[in-house]
Amino acid sequence: MAKLYFRHGTVGSAKTLNLLAVAHNYRQQGKHILLMKPDLDNRFGKERIKSRAGLEMNADVLIVDERSLRCRDYTGIHCILVDEAQFLSAKVIEELRNISLVHDIPILCYGLRTDFKSRLFDGSSRLMELADSIEEVKATCHFCNRKSIMNLKHVNGRAVNEGPSVELGAEEKYFPACYRCYTREIDKSRLDTQRAGREDALSIHT
Ligand SMILES: [Zn+2]
C-alpha cells in the first residue's frame, strides 16, 4: 500500500491526536513505524509530538531541509507518520513520495492547508499535487457552528491577515474559523484600527 496521504485541517482539528492514535494502533500490532516532524517546530521541545489534548510521543526523525531523506534508511519500516507537514519543503515531500513507492508503505502527512493569510504552505501545496489521498480533518469554527476552513490569527488580541509569520514579543493566538467569520473578524479589526487612528488624529488637533 504505497500511498501518500495528506490529512489537513485547521488549528484545533486534533490532527496530532489523530496521528498519535494511528501510531498507537500500529505499535500495538508490533509494527515498526517512524514519527517525523520538521526541525523548526519548537513549541513543545524539539523531539516531542504533542497534541493539545495532552497526549505525546517522541519524534524519531527531525527533518532538516538541507539533509536529504535517503530511501535506503527506511527499509523494514511499516509506516511513516509526519506531523506539521505544512512546514516541509517541496523537495522533502518529493522524497517522502519516493520512499512510499520504493518501500511500498503508507506515509501519512498531517498539517495545515493554508496560513493565516489564506495562502497554501509550500509543503501543503506539494502534498496537494502528489498525495494519493487528500482527507480533511474537520473542526468547528470558533465563532459559530459552521465547519472551519481558515486559520485566523490574533496579534495582541487583534485579528490580522498580513504581516510577518512570527512577530517577536507579540502575543499570537490562532483560531479555527469559517470563511464568513474570518472575513468579518478581519474587517472588524481593520475598522477598529482606522477608528483608533482617527481618534489619535483628533486628539493631536485639540
Ligand atoms: Zn464561523
JSON list of C-alpha atoms and ligand atoms in Angstrom, two decimals:
[
{"chain": "A", "resi": 1, "resn": "MET", "atom": "CA", "xyz": [0.00, 0.00, 0.00]},
{"chain": "A", "resi": 2, "resn": "ALA", "atom": "CA", "xyz": [2.32, 2.68, -1.26]},
{"chain": "A", "resi": 3, "resn": "LYS", "atom": "CA", "xyz": [0.02, 5.53, -0.55]},
{"chain": "A", "resi": 4, "resn": "LEU", "atom": "CA", "xyz": [0.92, 9.08, 0.33]},
{"chain": "A", "resi": 5, "resn": "TYR", "atom": "CA", "xyz": [-1.78, 10.72, 2.43]},
{"chain": "A", "resi": 6, "resn": "PHE", "atom": "CA", "xyz": [-2.35, 14.38, 3.19]},
{"chain": "A", "resi": 7, "resn": "ARG", "atom": "CA", "xyz": [-4.65, 14.85, 6.17]},
{"chain": "A", "resi": 8, "resn": "HIS", "atom": "CA", "xyz": [-5.23, 18.57, 6.51]},
{"chain": "A", "resi": 9, "resn": "GLY", "atom": "CA", "xyz": [-7.26, 20.57, 8.96]},
{"chain": "A", "resi": 10, "resn": "THR", "atom": "CA", "xyz": [-7.33, 23.98, 10.63]},
{"chain": "A", "resi": 11, "resn": "VAL", "atom": "CA", "xyz": [-5.84, 24.70, 14.02]},
{"chain": "A", "resi": 12, "resn": "GLY", "atom": "CA", "xyz": [-7.73, 22.87, 16.72]},
{"chain": "A", "resi": 13, "resn": "SER", "atom": "CA", "xyz": [-8.86, 20.00, 14.47]},
{"chain": "A", "resi": 14, "resn": "ALA", "atom": "CA", "xyz": [-7.00, 17.40, 16.56]},
{"chain": "A", "resi": 15, "resn": "LYS", "atom": "CA", "xyz": [-4.66, 16.40, 13.71]},
{"chain": "A", "resi": 16, "resn": "THR", "atom": "CA", "xyz": [-1.87, 15.47, 16.08]},
{"chain": "A", "resi": 17, "resn": "LEU", "atom": "CA", "xyz": [-4.25, 13.49, 18.29]},
{"chain": "A", "resi": 18, "resn": "ASN", "atom": "CA", "xyz": [-5.34, 11.60, 15.17]},
{"chain": "A", "resi": 19, "resn": "LEU", "atom": "CA", "xyz": [-1.68, 10.97, 14.25]},
{"chain": "A", "resi": 20, "resn": "LEU", "atom": "CA", "xyz": [-0.86, 9.67, 17.74]},
{"chain": "A", "resi": 21, "resn": "ALA", "atom": "CA", "xyz": [-3.90, 7.36, 17.70]},
{"chain": "A", "resi": 22, "resn": "VAL", "atom": "CA", "xyz": [-2.74, 5.85, 14.39]},
{"chain": "A", "resi": 23, "resn": "ALA", "atom": "CA", "xyz": [0.79, 5.46, 15.80]},
{"chain": "A", "resi": 24, "resn": "HIS", "atom": "CA", "xyz": [-0.58, 3.74, 18.90]},
{"chain": "A", "resi": 25, "resn": "ASN", "atom": "CA", "xyz": [-2.57, 1.25, 16.80]},
{"chain": "A", "resi": 26, "resn": "TYR", "atom": "CA", "xyz": [0.42, 0.33, 14.64]},
{"chain": "A", "resi": 27, "resn": "ARG", "atom": "CA", "xyz": [2.67, -0.12, 17.67]},
{"chain": "A", "resi": 28, "resn": "GLN", "atom": "CA", "xyz": [0.10, -2.30, 19.43]},
{"chain": "A", "resi": 29, "resn": "GLN", "atom": "CA", "xyz": [0.28, -4.61, 16.43]},
{"chain": "A", "resi": 30, "resn": "GLY", "atom": "CA", "xyz": [4.06, -4.77, 16.84]},
{"chain": "A", "resi": 31, "resn": "LYS", "atom": "CA", "xyz": [4.68, -2.86, 13.62]},
{"chain": "A", "resi": 32, "resn": "HIS", "atom": "CA", "xyz": [7.73, -0.71, 13.09]},
{"chain": "A", "resi": 33, "resn": "ILE", "atom": "CA", "xyz": [6.74, 2.88, 12.42]},
{"chain": "A", "resi": 34, "resn": "LEU", "atom": "CA", "xyz": [8.58, 6.19, 12.36]},
{"chain": "A", "resi": 35, "resn": "LEU", "atom": "CA", "xyz": [7.28, 9.53, 13.63]},
{"chain": "A", "resi": 36, "resn": "MET", "atom": "CA", "xyz": [8.71, 12.57, 11.87]},
{"chain": "A", "resi": 37, "resn": "LYS", "atom": "CA", "xyz": [8.39, 16.31, 12.17]},
{"chain": "A", "resi": 38, "resn": "PRO", "atom": "CA", "xyz": [10.17, 19.35, 10.77]},
{"chain": "A", "resi": 39, "resn": "ASP", "atom": "CA", "xyz": [13.06, 20.53, 12.90]},
{"chain": "A", "resi": 40, "resn": "LEU", "atom": "CA", "xyz": [11.75, 24.08, 13.16]},
{"chain": "A", "resi": 41, "resn": "ASP", "atom": "CA", "xyz": [8.72, 23.33, 15.32]},
{"chain": "A", "resi": 42, "resn": "ASN", "atom": "CA", "xyz": [9.95, 24.10, 18.82]},
{"chain": "A", "resi": 43, "resn": "ARG", "atom": "CA", "xyz": [6.69, 24.70, 20.64]},
{"chain": "A", "resi": 44, "resn": "PHE", "atom": "CA", "xyz": [6.88, 21.65, 22.87]},
{"chain": "A", "resi": 45, "resn": "GLY", "atom": "CA", "xyz": [10.61, 20.94, 22.77]},
{"chain": "A", "resi": 46, "resn": "LYS", "atom": "CA", "xyz": [12.39, 19.56, 19.75]},
{"chain": "A", "resi": 47, "resn": "GLU", "atom": "CA", "xyz": [11.66, 15.85, 19.93]},
{"chain": "A", "resi": 48, "resn": "ARG", "atom": "CA", "xyz": [8.13, 15.80, 21.25]},
{"chain": "A", "resi": 49, "resn": "ILE", "atom": "CA", "xyz": [4.99, 15.41, 19.17]},
{"chain": "A", "resi": 50, "resn": "LYS", "atom": "CA", "xyz": [2.29, 16.68, 21.47]},
{"chain": "A", "resi": 51, "resn": "SER", "atom": "CA", "xyz": [-1.44, 17.15, 20.94]},
{"chain": "A", "resi": 52, "resn": "ARG", "atom": "CA", "xyz": [-3.42, 19.88, 22.65]},
{"chain": "A", "resi": 53, "resn": "ALA", "atom": "CA", "xyz": [-5.41, 17.11, 24.35]},
{"chain": "A", "resi": 54, "resn": "GLY", "atom": "CA", "xyz": [-2.26, 16.21, 26.29]},
{"chain": "A", "resi": 55, "resn": "LEU", "atom": "CA", "xyz": [-1.07, 13.02, 24.56]},
{"chain": "A", "resi": 56, "resn": "GLU", "atom": "CA", "xyz": [2.51, 12.99, 23.36]},
{"chain": "A", "resi": 57, "resn": "MET", "atom": "CA", "xyz": [5.19, 10.78, 21.81]},
{"chain": "A", "resi": 58, "resn": "ASN", "atom": "CA", "xyz": [8.80, 11.25, 20.81]},
{"chain": "A", "resi": 59, "resn": "ALA", "atom": "CA", "xyz": [9.64, 12.08, 17.22]},
{"chain": "A", "resi": 60, "resn": "ASP", "atom": "CA", "xyz": [12.08, 9.55, 15.74]},
{"chain": "A", "resi": 61, "resn": "VAL", "atom": "CA", "xyz": [13.26, 11.81, 12.93]},
{"chain": "A", "resi": 62, "resn": "LEU", "atom": "CA", "xyz": [13.56, 15.58, 12.86]},
{"chain": "A", "resi": 63, "resn": "ILE", "atom": "CA", "xyz": [13.50, 16.66, 9.24]},
{"chain": "A", "resi": 64, "resn": "VAL", "atom": "CA", "xyz": [16.08, 19.26, 8.29]},
{"chain": "A", "resi": 65, "resn": "ASP", "atom": "CA", "xyz": [15.58, 20.80, 4.91]},
{"chain": "A", "resi": 66, "resn": "GLU", "atom": "CA", "xyz": [19.22, 20.69, 3.85]},
{"chain": "A", "resi": 67, "resn": "ARG", "atom": "CA", "xyz": [19.57, 16.99, 4.61]},
{"chain": "A", "resi": 68, "resn": "SER", "atom": "CA", "xyz": [18.01, 14.52, 2.16]},
{"chain": "A", "resi": 69, "resn": "LEU", "atom": "CA", "xyz": [15.83, 11.65, 3.36]},
{"chain": "A", "resi": 70, "resn": "ARG", "atom": "CA", "xyz": [17.68, 8.66, 1.90]},
{"chain": "A", "resi": 71, "resn": "CYS", "atom": "CA", "xyz": [15.46, 5.88, 0.68]},
{"chain": "A", "resi": 72, "resn": "ARG", "atom": "CA", "xyz": [17.72, 3.09, 1.94]},
{"chain": "A", "resi": 73, "resn": "ASP", "atom": "CA", "xyz": [17.37, 4.32, 5.57]},
{"chain": "A", "resi": 74, "resn": "TYR", "atom": "CA", "xyz": [13.74, 3.21, 5.64]},
{"chain": "A", "resi": 75, "resn": "THR", "atom": "CA", "xyz": [14.00, -0.50, 4.91]},
{"chain": "A", "resi": 76, "resn": "GLY", "atom": "CA", "xyz": [11.80, -2.60, 7.22]},
{"chain": "A", "resi": 77, "resn": "ILE", "atom": "CA", "xyz": [9.53, 0.30, 8.23]},
{"chain": "A", "resi": 78, "resn": "HIS", "atom": "CA", "xyz": [5.77, -0.39, 8.05]},
{"chain": "A", "resi": 79, "resn": "CYS", "atom": "CA", "xyz": [4.51, 3.18, 8.12]},
{"chain": "A", "resi": 80, "resn": "ILE", "atom": "CA", "xyz": [5.72, 6.77, 8.43]},
{"chain": "A", "resi": 81, "resn": "LEU", "atom": "CA", "xyz": [3.70, 9.48, 10.19]},
{"chain": "A", "resi": 82, "resn": "VAL", "atom": "CA", "xyz": [4.60, 13.16, 9.73]},
{"chain": "A", "resi": 83, "resn": "ASP", "atom": "CA", "xyz": [3.37, 15.99, 11.93]},
{"chain": "A", "resi": 84, "resn": "GLU", "atom": "CA", "xyz": [3.29, 19.69, 10.91]},
{"chain": "A", "resi": 85, "resn": "ALA", "atom": "CA", "xyz": [3.91, 18.68, 7.30]},
{"chain": "A", "resi": 86, "resn": "GLN", "atom": "CA", "xyz": [2.96, 22.16, 6.04]},
{"chain": "A", "resi": 87, "resn": "PHE", "atom": "CA", "xyz": [6.44, 23.36, 7.06]},
{"chain": "A", "resi": 88, "resn": "LEU", "atom": "CA", "xyz": [8.28, 20.83, 4.89]},
{"chain": "A", "resi": 89, "resn": "SER", "atom": "CA", "xyz": [9.82, 21.91, 1.60]},
{"chain": "A", "resi": 90, "resn": "ALA", "atom": "CA", "xyz": [8.59, 20.63, -1.76]},
{"chain": "A", "resi": 91, "resn": "LYS", "atom": "CA", "xyz": [11.85, 18.66, -2.04]},
{"chain": "A", "resi": 92, "resn": "VAL", "atom": "CA", "xyz": [11.18, 16.75, 1.20]},
{"chain": "A", "resi": 93, "resn": "ILE", "atom": "CA", "xyz": [7.60, 15.95, 0.12]},
{"chain": "A", "resi": 94, "resn": "GLU", "atom": "CA", "xyz": [9.02, 14.54, -3.13]},
{"chain": "A", "resi": 95, "resn": "GLU", "atom": "CA", "xyz": [11.48, 12.40, -1.14]},
{"chain": "A", "resi": 96, "resn": "LEU", "atom": "CA", "xyz": [8.64, 11.06, 1.03]},
{"chain": "A", "resi": 97, "resn": "ARG", "atom": "CA", "xyz": [6.64, 10.30, -2.12]},
{"chain": "A", "resi": 98, "resn": "ASN", "atom": "CA", "xyz": [9.57, 8.29, -3.42]},
{"chain": "A", "resi": 99, "resn": "ILE", "atom": "CA", "xyz": [10.10, 6.41, -0.13]},
{"chain": "A", "resi": 100, "resn": "SER", "atom": "CA", "xyz": [6.42, 5.36, -0.10]},
{"chain": "A", "resi": 101, "resn": "LEU", "atom": "CA", "xyz": [6.85, 3.97, -3.60]},
{"chain": "A", "resi": 102, "resn": "VAL", "atom": "CA", "xyz": [10.20, 2.19, -3.19]},
{"chain": "A", "resi": 103, "resn": "HIS", "atom": "CA", "xyz": [9.31, 0.56, 0.15]},
{"chain": "A", "resi": 104, "resn": "ASP", "atom": "CA", "xyz": [5.61, 0.15, -0.65]},
{"chain": "A", "resi": 105, "resn": "ILE", "atom": "CA", "xyz": [4.49, 1.69, 2.64]},
{"chain": "A", "resi": 106, "resn": "PRO", "atom": "CA", "xyz": [1.85, 4.25, 3.64]},
{"chain": "A", "resi": 107, "resn": "ILE", "atom": "CA", "xyz": [3.11, 7.71, 4.58]},
{"chain": "A", "resi": 108, "resn": "LEU", "atom": "CA", "xyz": [0.61, 9.88, 6.42]},
{"chain": "A", "resi": 109, "resn": "CYS", "atom": "CA", "xyz": [1.29, 13.61, 6.47]},
{"chain": "A", "resi": 110, "resn": "TYR", "atom": "CA", "xyz": [-0.72, 15.83, 8.81]},
{"chain": "A", "resi": 111, "resn": "GLY", "atom": "CA", "xyz": [-0.75, 19.59, 8.52]},
{"chain": "A", "resi": 112, "resn": "LEU", "atom": "CA", "xyz": [-2.47, 22.88, 7.91]},
{"chain": "A", "resi": 113, "resn": "ARG", "atom": "CA", "xyz": [-3.68, 23.59, 4.40]},
{"chain": "A", "resi": 114, "resn": "THR", "atom": "CA", "xyz": [-3.23, 27.38, 4.48]},
{"chain": "A", "resi": 115, "resn": "ASP", "atom": "CA", "xyz": [-1.58, 30.05, 6.64]},
{"chain": "A", "resi": 116, "resn": "PHE", "atom": "CA", "xyz": [-3.32, 32.99, 8.39]},
{"chain": "A", "resi": 117, "resn": "LYS", "atom": "CA", "xyz": [-3.21, 34.92, 5.10]},
{"chain": "A", "resi": 118, "resn": "SER", "atom": "CA", "xyz": [-5.25, 32.11, 3.47]},
{"chain": "A", "resi": 119, "resn": "ARG", "atom": "CA", "xyz": [-2.32, 31.00, 1.26]},
{"chain": "A", "resi": 120, "resn": "LEU", "atom": "CA", "xyz": [-1.12, 27.43, 0.81]},
{"chain": "A", "resi": 121, "resn": "PHE", "atom": "CA", "xyz": [2.03, 26.47, 2.68]},
{"chain": "A", "resi": 122, "resn": "ASP", "atom": "CA", "xyz": [4.85, 25.12, 0.46]},
{"chain": "A", "resi": 123, "resn": "GLY", "atom": "CA", "xyz": [4.61, 21.63, 1.96]},
{"chain": "A", "resi": 124, "resn": "SER", "atom": "CA", "xyz": [0.82, 21.55, 1.71]},
{"chain": "A", "resi": 125, "resn": "SER", "atom": "CA", "xyz": [0.91, 22.75, -1.87]},
{"chain": "A", "resi": 126, "resn": "ARG", "atom": "CA", "xyz": [3.23, 19.92, -2.96]},
{"chain": "A", "resi": 127, "resn": "LEU", "atom": "CA", "xyz": [1.17, 17.41, -0.95]},
{"chain": "A", "resi": 128, "resn": "MET", "atom": "CA", "xyz": [-1.99, 18.57, -2.76]},
{"chain": "A", "resi": 129, "resn": "GLU", "atom": "CA", "xyz": [-0.18, 17.84, -6.02]},
{"chain": "A", "resi": 130, "resn": "LEU", "atom": "CA", "xyz": [1.36, 14.48, -5.10]},
{"chain": "A", "resi": 131, "resn": "ALA", "atom": "CA", "xyz": [-0.82, 12.75, -2.49]},
{"chain": "A", "resi": 132, "resn": "ASP", "atom": "CA", "xyz": [-2.89, 9.71, -3.46]},
{"chain": "A", "resi": 133, "resn": "SER", "atom": "CA", "xyz": [-5.39, 10.61, -0.81]},
{"chain": "A", "resi": 134, "resn": "ILE", "atom": "CA", "xyz": [-6.36, 14.07, 0.50]},
{"chain": "A", "resi": 135, "resn": "GLU", "atom": "CA", "xyz": [-8.53, 13.97, 3.59]},
{"chain": "A", "resi": 136, "resn": "GLU", "atom": "CA", "xyz": [-9.97, 16.75, 5.70]},
{"chain": "A", "resi": 137, "resn": "VAL", "atom": "CA", "xyz": [-9.79, 16.54, 9.50]},
{"chain": "A", "resi": 138, "resn": "LYS", "atom": "CA", "xyz": [-12.83, 18.60, 10.40]},
{"chain": "A", "resi": 139, "resn": "ALA", "atom": "CA", "xyz": [-13.23, 21.19, 13.15]},
{"chain": "A", "resi": 140, "resn": "THR", "atom": "CA", "xyz": [-15.88, 23.73, 14.07]},
{"chain": "A", "resi": 141, "resn": "CYS", "atom": "CA", "xyz": [-15.48, 27.50, 13.69]},
{"chain": "A", "resi": 142, "resn": "HIS", "atom": "CA", "xyz": [-14.54, 29.22, 16.96]},
{"chain": "A", "resi": 143, "resn": "PHE", "atom": "CA", "xyz": [-17.25, 31.86, 16.40]},
{"chain": "A", "resi": 144, "resn": "CYS", "atom": "CA", "xyz": [-20.23, 29.88, 15.03]},
{"chain": "A", "resi": 145, "resn": "ASN", "atom": "CA", "xyz": [-21.14, 26.27, 14.29]},
{"chain": "A", "resi": 146, "resn": "ARG", "atom": "CA", "xyz": [-20.02, 26.02, 10.70]},
{"chain": "A", "resi": 147, "resn": "LYS", "atom": "CA", "xyz": [-17.03, 23.96, 9.62]},
{"chain": "A", "resi": 148, "resn": "SER", "atom": "CA", "xyz": [-13.73, 25.85, 9.93]},
{"chain": "A", "resi": 149, "resn": "ILE", "atom": "CA", "xyz": [-11.56, 26.19, 6.82]},
{"chain": "A", "resi": 150, "resn": "MET", "atom": "CA", "xyz": [-9.44, 29.23, 7.81]},
{"chain": "A", "resi": 151, "resn": "ASN", "atom": "CA", "xyz": [-6.78, 29.86, 10.46]},
{"chain": "A", "resi": 152, "resn": "LEU", "atom": "CA", "xyz": [-7.48, 33.25, 12.00]},
{"chain": "A", "resi": 153, "resn": "LYS", "atom": "CA", "xyz": [-4.53, 34.89, 13.71]},
{"chain": "A", "resi": 154, "resn": "HIS", "atom": "CA", "xyz": [-4.74, 37.33, 16.57]},
{"chain": "A", "resi": 155, "resn": "VAL", "atom": "CA", "xyz": [-1.74, 39.51, 17.39]},
{"chain": "A", "resi": 156, "resn": "ASN", "atom": "CA", "xyz": [-2.13, 41.22, 20.75]},
{"chain": "A", "resi": 157, "resn": "GLY", "atom": "CA", "xyz": [-5.86, 40.46, 20.65]},
{"chain": "A", "resi": 158, "resn": "ARG", "atom": "CA", "xyz": [-6.46, 41.85, 17.14]},
{"chain": "A", "resi": 159, "resn": "ALA", "atom": "CA", "xyz": [-7.27, 39.80, 14.01]},
{"chain": "A", "resi": 160, "resn": "VAL", "atom": "CA", "xyz": [-4.67, 40.13, 11.25]},
{"chain": "A", "resi": 161, "resn": "ASN", "atom": "CA", "xyz": [-4.27, 38.70, 7.76]},
{"chain": "A", "resi": 162, "resn": "GLU", "atom": "CA", "xyz": [-0.99, 40.37, 6.82]},
{"chain": "A", "resi": 163, "resn": "GLY", "atom": "CA", "xyz": [2.43, 40.94, 8.34]},
{"chain": "A", "resi": 164, "resn": "PRO", "atom": "CA", "xyz": [5.25, 38.53, 9.20]},
{"chain": "A", "resi": 165, "resn": "SER", "atom": "CA", "xyz": [4.61, 34.90, 10.21]},
{"chain": "A", "resi": 166, "resn": "VAL", "atom": "CA", "xyz": [6.16, 35.47, 13.62]},
{"chain": "A", "resi": 167, "resn": "GLU", "atom": "CA", "xyz": [6.17, 38.77, 15.47]},
{"chain": "A", "resi": 168, "resn": "LEU", "atom": "CA", "xyz": [8.71, 38.71, 18.23]},
{"chain": "A", "resi": 169, "resn": "GLY", "atom": "CA", "xyz": [7.43, 39.95, 21.56]},
{"chain": "A", "resi": 170, "resn": "ALA", "atom": "CA", "xyz": [3.77, 39.93, 20.45]},
{"chain": "A", "resi": 171, "resn": "GLU", "atom": "CA", "xyz": [1.13, 37.62, 21.84]},
{"chain": "A", "resi": 172, "resn": "GLU", "atom": "CA", "xyz": [-0.04, 35.43, 18.97]},
{"chain": "A", "resi": 173, "resn": "LYS", "atom": "CA", "xyz": [-3.07, 33.18, 19.01]},
{"chain": "A", "resi": 174, "resn": "TYR", "atom": "CA", "xyz": [-4.79, 31.13, 16.31]},
{"chain": "A", "resi": 175, "resn": "PHE", "atom": "CA", "xyz": [-8.47, 30.29, 15.96]},
{"chain": "A", "resi": 176, "resn": "PRO", "atom": "CA", "xyz": [-10.28, 27.94, 13.58]},
{"chain": "A", "resi": 177, "resn": "ALA", "atom": "CA", "xyz": [-12.82, 29.95, 11.59]},
{"chain": "A", "resi": 178, "resn": "CYS", "atom": "CA", "xyz": [-15.29, 29.56, 8.74]},
{"chain": "A", "resi": 179, "resn": "TYR", "atom": "CA", "xyz": [-14.78, 31.98, 5.83]},
{"chain": "A", "resi": 180, "resn": "ARG", "atom": "CA", "xyz": [-17.69, 34.20, 6.88]},
{"chain": "A", "resi": 181, "resn": "CYS", "atom": "CA", "xyz": [-16.39, 34.69, 10.43]},
{"chain": "A", "resi": 182, "resn": "TYR", "atom": "CA", "xyz": [-12.79, 35.03, 9.23]},
{"chain": "A", "resi": 183, "resn": "THR", "atom": "CA", "xyz": [-13.64, 37.96, 6.92]},
{"chain": "A", "resi": 184, "resn": "ARG", "atom": "CA", "xyz": [-15.94, 39.55, 9.50]},
{"chain": "A", "resi": 185, "resn": "GLU", "atom": "CA", "xyz": [-13.22, 39.45, 12.19]},
{"chain": "A", "resi": 186, "resn": "ILE", "atom": "CA", "xyz": [-10.61, 40.89, 9.82]},
{"chain": "A", "resi": 187, "resn": "ASP", "atom": "CA", "xyz": [-12.99, 43.70, 8.70]},
{"chain": "A", "resi": 188, "resn": "LYS", "atom": "CA", "xyz": [-13.89, 44.48, 12.31]},
{"chain": "A", "resi": 189, "resn": "SER", "atom": "CA", "xyz": [-10.24, 44.72, 13.30]},
{"chain": "A", "resi": 190, "resn": "ARG", "atom": "CA", "xyz": [-9.50, 46.96, 10.30]},
{"chain": "A", "resi": 191, "resn": "LEU", "atom": "CA", "xyz": [-12.34, 49.33, 11.28]},
{"chain": "A", "resi": 192, "resn": "ASP", "atom": "CA", "xyz": [-11.12, 49.40, 14.89]},
{"chain": "A", "resi": 193, "resn": "THR", "atom": "CA", "xyz": [-7.63, 50.32, 13.71]},
{"chain": "A", "resi": 194, "resn": "GLN", "atom": "CA", "xyz": [-9.00, 53.12, 11.46]},
{"chain": "A", "resi": 195, "resn": "ARG", "atom": "CA", "xyz": [-11.17, 54.45, 14.29]},
{"chain": "A", "resi": 196, "resn": "ALA", "atom": "CA", "xyz": [-8.24, 54.44, 16.70]},
{"chain": "A", "resi": 197, "resn": "GLY", "atom": "CA", "xyz": [-6.17, 56.27, 14.05]},
{"chain": "A", "resi": 198, "resn": "ARG", "atom": "CA", "xyz": [-8.89, 58.96, 13.65]},
{"chain": "A", "resi": 199, "resn": "GLU", "atom": "CA", "xyz": [-9.16, 59.40, 17.42]},
{"chain": "A", "resi": 200, "resn": "ASP", "atom": "CA", "xyz": [-5.40, 59.82, 17.63]},
{"chain": "A", "resi": 201, "resn": "ALA", "atom": "CA", "xyz": [-5.52, 62.45, 14.86]},
{"chain": "A", "resi": 202, "resn": "LEU", "atom": "CA", "xyz": [-8.36, 64.31, 16.63]},
{"chain": "A", "resi": 203, "resn": "SER", "atom": "CA", "xyz": [-6.51, 64.35, 19.94]},
{"chain": "A", "resi": 204, "resn": "ILE", "atom": "CA", "xyz": [-3.48, 65.89, 18.23]},
{"chain": "A", "resi": 205, "resn": "HIS", "atom": "CA", "xyz": [-5.63, 68.74, 16.84]},
{"chain": "A", "resi": 206, "resn": "THR", "atom": "CA", "xyz": [-7.49, 69.52, 20.04]},
{"chain": "B", "resi": 1, "resn": "ZN", "atom": "ZN", "xyz": [-17.98, 30.88, 11.71]}
]
